JSON list of C-alpha atoms in Angstrom, two decimals:
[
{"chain": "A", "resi": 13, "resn": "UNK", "atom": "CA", "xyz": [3.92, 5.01, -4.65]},
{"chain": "A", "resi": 14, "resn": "UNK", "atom": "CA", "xyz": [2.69, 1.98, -2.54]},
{"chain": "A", "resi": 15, "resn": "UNK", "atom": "CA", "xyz": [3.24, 2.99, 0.69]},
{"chain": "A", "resi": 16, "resn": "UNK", "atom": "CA", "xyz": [-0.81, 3.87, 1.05]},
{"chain": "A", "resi": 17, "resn": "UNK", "atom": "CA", "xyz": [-0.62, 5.40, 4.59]},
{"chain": "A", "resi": 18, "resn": "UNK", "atom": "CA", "xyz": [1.68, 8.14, 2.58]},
{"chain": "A", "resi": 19, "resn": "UNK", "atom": "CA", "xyz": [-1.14, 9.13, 0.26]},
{"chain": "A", "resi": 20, "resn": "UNK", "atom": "CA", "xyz": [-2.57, 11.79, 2.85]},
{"chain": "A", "resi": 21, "resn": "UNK", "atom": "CA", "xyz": [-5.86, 13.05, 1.80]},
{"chain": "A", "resi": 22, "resn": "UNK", "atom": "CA", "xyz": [-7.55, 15.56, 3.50]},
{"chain": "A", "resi": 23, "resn": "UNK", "atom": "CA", "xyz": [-10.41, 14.54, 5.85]},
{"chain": "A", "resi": 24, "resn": "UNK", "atom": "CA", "xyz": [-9.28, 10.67, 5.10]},
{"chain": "A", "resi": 25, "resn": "UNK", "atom": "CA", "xyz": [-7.25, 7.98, 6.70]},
{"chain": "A", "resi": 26, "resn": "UNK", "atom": "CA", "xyz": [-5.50, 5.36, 4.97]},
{"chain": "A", "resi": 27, "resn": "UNK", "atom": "CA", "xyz": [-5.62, 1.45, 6.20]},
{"chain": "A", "resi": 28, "resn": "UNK", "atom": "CA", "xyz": [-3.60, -1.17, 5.24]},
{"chain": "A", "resi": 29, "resn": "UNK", "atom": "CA", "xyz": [-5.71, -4.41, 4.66]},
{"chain": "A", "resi": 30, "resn": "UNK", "atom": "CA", "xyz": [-4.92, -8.00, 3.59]},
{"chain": "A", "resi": 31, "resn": "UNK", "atom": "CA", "xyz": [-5.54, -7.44, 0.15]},
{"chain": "A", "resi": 32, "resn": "UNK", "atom": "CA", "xyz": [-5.26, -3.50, -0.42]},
{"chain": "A", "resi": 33, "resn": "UNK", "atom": "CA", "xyz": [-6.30, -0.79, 1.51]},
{"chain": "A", "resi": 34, "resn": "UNK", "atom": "CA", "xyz": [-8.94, 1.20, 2.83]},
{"chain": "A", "resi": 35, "resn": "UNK", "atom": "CA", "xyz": [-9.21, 5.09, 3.09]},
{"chain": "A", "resi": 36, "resn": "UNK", "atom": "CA", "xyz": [-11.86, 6.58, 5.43]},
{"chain": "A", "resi": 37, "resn": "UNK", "atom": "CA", "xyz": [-12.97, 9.65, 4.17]},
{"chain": "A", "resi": 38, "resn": "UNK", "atom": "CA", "xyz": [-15.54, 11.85, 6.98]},
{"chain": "A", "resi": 39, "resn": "UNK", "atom": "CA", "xyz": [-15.36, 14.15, 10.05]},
{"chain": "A", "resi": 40, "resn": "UNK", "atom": "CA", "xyz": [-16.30, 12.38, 13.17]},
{"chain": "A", "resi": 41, "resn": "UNK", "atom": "CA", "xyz": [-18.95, 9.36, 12.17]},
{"chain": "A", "resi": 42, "resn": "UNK", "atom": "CA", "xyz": [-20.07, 11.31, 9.39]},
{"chain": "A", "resi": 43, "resn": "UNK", "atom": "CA", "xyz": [-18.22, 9.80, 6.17]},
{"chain": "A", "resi": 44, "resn": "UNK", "atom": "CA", "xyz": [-17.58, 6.63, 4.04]},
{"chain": "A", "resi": 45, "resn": "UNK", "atom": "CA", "xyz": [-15.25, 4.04, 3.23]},
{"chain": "A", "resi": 46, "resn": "UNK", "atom": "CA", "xyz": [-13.10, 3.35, -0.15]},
{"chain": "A", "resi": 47, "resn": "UNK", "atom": "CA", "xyz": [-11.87, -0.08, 0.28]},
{"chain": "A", "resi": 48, "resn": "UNK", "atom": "CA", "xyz": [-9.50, -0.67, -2.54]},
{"chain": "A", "resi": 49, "resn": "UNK", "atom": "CA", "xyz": [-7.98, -4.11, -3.78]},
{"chain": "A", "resi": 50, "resn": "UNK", "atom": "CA", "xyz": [-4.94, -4.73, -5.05]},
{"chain": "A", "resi": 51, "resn": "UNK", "atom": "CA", "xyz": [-5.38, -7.28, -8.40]},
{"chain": "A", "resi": 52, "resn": "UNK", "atom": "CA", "xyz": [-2.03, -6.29, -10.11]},
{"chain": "A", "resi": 53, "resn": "UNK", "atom": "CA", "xyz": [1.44, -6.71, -8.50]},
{"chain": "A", "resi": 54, "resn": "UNK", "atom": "CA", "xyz": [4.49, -6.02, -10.31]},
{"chain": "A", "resi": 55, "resn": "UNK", "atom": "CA", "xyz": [6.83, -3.75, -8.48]},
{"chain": "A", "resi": 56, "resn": "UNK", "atom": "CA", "xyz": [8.10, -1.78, -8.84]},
{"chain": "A", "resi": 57, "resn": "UNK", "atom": "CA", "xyz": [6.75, -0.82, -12.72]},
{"chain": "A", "resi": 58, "resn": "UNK", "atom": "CA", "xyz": [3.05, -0.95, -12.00]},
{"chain": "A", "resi": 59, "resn": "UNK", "atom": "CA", "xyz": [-0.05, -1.56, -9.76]},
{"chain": "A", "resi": 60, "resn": "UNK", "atom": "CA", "xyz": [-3.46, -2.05, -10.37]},
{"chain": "A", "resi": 61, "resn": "UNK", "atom": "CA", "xyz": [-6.23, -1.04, -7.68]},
{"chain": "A", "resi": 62, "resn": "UNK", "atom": "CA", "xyz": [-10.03, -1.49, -7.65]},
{"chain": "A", "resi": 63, "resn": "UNK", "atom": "CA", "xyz": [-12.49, 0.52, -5.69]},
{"chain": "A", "resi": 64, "resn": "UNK", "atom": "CA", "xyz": [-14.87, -1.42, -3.61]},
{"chain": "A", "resi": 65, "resn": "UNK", "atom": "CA", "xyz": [-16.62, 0.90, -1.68]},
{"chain": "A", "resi": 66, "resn": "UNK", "atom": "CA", "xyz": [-20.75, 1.72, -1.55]},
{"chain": "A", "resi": 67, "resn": "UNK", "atom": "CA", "xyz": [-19.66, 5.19, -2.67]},
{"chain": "A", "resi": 68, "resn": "UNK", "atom": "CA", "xyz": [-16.82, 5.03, -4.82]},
{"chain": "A", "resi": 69, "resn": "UNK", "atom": "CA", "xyz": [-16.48, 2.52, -7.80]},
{"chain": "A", "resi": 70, "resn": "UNK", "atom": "CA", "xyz": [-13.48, 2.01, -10.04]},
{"chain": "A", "resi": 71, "resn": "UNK", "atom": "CA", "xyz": [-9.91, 1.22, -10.69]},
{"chain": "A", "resi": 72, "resn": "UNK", "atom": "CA", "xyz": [-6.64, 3.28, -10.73]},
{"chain": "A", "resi": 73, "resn": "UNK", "atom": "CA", "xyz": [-3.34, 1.88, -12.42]},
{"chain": "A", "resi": 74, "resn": "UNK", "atom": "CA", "xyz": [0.01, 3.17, -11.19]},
{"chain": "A", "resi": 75, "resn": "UNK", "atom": "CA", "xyz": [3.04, 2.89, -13.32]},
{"chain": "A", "resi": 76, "resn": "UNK", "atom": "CA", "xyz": [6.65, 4.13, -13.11]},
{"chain": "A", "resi": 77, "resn": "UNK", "atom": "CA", "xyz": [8.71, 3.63, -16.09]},
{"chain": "A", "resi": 78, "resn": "UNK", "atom": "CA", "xyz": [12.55, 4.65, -16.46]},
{"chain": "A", "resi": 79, "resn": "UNK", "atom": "CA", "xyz": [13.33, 7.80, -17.40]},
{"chain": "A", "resi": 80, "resn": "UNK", "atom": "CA", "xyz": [17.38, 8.08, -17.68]},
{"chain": "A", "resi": 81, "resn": "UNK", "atom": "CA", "xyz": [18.38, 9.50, -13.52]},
{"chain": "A", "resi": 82, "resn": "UNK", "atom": "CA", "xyz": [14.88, 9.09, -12.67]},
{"chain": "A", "resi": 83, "resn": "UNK", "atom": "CA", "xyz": [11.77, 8.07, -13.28]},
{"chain": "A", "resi": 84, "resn": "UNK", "atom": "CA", "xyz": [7.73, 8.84, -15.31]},
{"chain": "A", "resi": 85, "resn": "UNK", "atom": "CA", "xyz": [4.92, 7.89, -12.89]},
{"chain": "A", "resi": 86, "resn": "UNK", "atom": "CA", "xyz": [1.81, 7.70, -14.55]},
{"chain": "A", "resi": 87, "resn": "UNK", "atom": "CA", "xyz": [-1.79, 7.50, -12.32]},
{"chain": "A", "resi": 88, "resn": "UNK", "atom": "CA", "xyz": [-5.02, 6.83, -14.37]},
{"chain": "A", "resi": 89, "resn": "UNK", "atom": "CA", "xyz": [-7.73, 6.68, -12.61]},
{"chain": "A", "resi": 90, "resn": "UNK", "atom": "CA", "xyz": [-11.78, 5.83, -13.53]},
{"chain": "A", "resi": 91, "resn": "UNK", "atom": "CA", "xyz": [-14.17, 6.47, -10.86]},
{"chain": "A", "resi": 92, "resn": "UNK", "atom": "CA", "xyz": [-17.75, 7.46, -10.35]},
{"chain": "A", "resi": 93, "resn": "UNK", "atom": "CA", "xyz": [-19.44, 8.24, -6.78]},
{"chain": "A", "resi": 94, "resn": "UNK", "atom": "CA", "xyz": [-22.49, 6.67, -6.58]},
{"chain": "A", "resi": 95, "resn": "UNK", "atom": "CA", "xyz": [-25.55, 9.51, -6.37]},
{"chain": "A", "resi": 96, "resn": "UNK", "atom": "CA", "xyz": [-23.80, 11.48, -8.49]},
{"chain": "A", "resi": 97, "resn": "UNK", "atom": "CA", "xyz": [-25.88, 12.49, -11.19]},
{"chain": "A", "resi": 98, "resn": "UNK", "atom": "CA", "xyz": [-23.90, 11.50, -14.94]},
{"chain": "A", "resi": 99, "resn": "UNK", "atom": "CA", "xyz": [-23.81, 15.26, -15.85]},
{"chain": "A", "resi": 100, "resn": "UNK", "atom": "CA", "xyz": [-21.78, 15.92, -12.71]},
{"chain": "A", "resi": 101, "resn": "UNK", "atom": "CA", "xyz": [-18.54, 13.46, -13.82]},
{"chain": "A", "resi": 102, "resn": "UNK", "atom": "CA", "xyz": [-16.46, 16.29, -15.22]},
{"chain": "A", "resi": 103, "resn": "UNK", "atom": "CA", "xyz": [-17.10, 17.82, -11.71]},
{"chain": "A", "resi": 104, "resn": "UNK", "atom": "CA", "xyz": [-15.48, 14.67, -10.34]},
{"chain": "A", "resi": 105, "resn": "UNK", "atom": "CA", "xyz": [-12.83, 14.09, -12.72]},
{"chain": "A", "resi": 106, "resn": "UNK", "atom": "CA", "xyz": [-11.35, 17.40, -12.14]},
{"chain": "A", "resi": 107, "resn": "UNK", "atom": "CA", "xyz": [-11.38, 17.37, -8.19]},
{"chain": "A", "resi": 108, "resn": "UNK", "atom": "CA", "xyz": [-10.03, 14.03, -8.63]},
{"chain": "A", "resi": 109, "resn": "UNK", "atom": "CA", "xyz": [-7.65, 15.01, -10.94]},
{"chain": "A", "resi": 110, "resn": "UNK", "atom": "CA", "xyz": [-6.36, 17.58, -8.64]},
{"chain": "A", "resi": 111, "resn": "UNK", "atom": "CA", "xyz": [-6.60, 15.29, -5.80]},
{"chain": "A", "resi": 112, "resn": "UNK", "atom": "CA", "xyz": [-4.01, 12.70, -7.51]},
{"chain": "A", "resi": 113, "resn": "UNK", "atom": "CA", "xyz": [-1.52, 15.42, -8.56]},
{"chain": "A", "resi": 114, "resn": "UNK", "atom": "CA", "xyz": [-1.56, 16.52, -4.79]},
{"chain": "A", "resi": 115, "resn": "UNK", "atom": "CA", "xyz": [-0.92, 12.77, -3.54]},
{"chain": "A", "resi": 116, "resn": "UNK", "atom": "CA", "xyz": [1.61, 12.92, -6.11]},
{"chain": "A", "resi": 117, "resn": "UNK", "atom": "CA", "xyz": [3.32, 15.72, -5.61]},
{"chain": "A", "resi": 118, "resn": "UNK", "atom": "CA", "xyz": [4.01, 14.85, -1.65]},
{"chain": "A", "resi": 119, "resn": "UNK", "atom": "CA", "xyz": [5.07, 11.58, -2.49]},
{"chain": "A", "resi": 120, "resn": "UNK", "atom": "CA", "xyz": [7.68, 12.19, -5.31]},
{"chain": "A", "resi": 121, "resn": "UNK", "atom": "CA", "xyz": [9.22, 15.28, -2.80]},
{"chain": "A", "resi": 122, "resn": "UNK", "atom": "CA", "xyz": [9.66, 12.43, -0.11]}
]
């Protein structure tokens, strides 16, 4: 769930930095950055992110709990994209929303 250069986006690299990372999101020098900083640690049961960027704003908590063989992940996520007019957030929420279960779904099939 940590290993950030795994999360593969489309249209977006992923950066490891001192404190976090950084995705790129843009084709060519058209795009912007999403520097995120790690402020919660406890692996491996959870990790708390916030969003840095000019664009994006926010936090995202990961969390894996036992589950007998296996395991629950849970990703919340609060964002908004700066520009975006308020009405548009359930717009955002749900191409978010499928972005995470995407991300997800690559990671937990290895």
């Amino acid at each position: 769930m940590t290993d950030w250069e795994q999360h593969r986006v489309p249209l977006t690299t992923i950066t490891a930095t001192s404190d976090g990372f950084a995705a790129r999101t843009g084709l060519g020098p058209l795009g912007f950055d999403d520097p995120m900083e790690v402020t919660h640690w406890d692996p491996p049961r959870r990790v708390h992110l916030v969003k840095r960027g000019r664009v994006v704003r926010g936090s995202a908590t990961i969390t894996v709990e036992p589950d007998g063989p296996g395991s629950i992940v849970t990703w919340d996520e609060e964002v908004s994209v700066i520009g975006v007019p308020g009405f548009l957030d359930p717009v955002v929420r749900r191409l978010l929303g499928l972005m995470v279960s995407s991300v997800l779904s690559r990671l937990l099939r290895g």
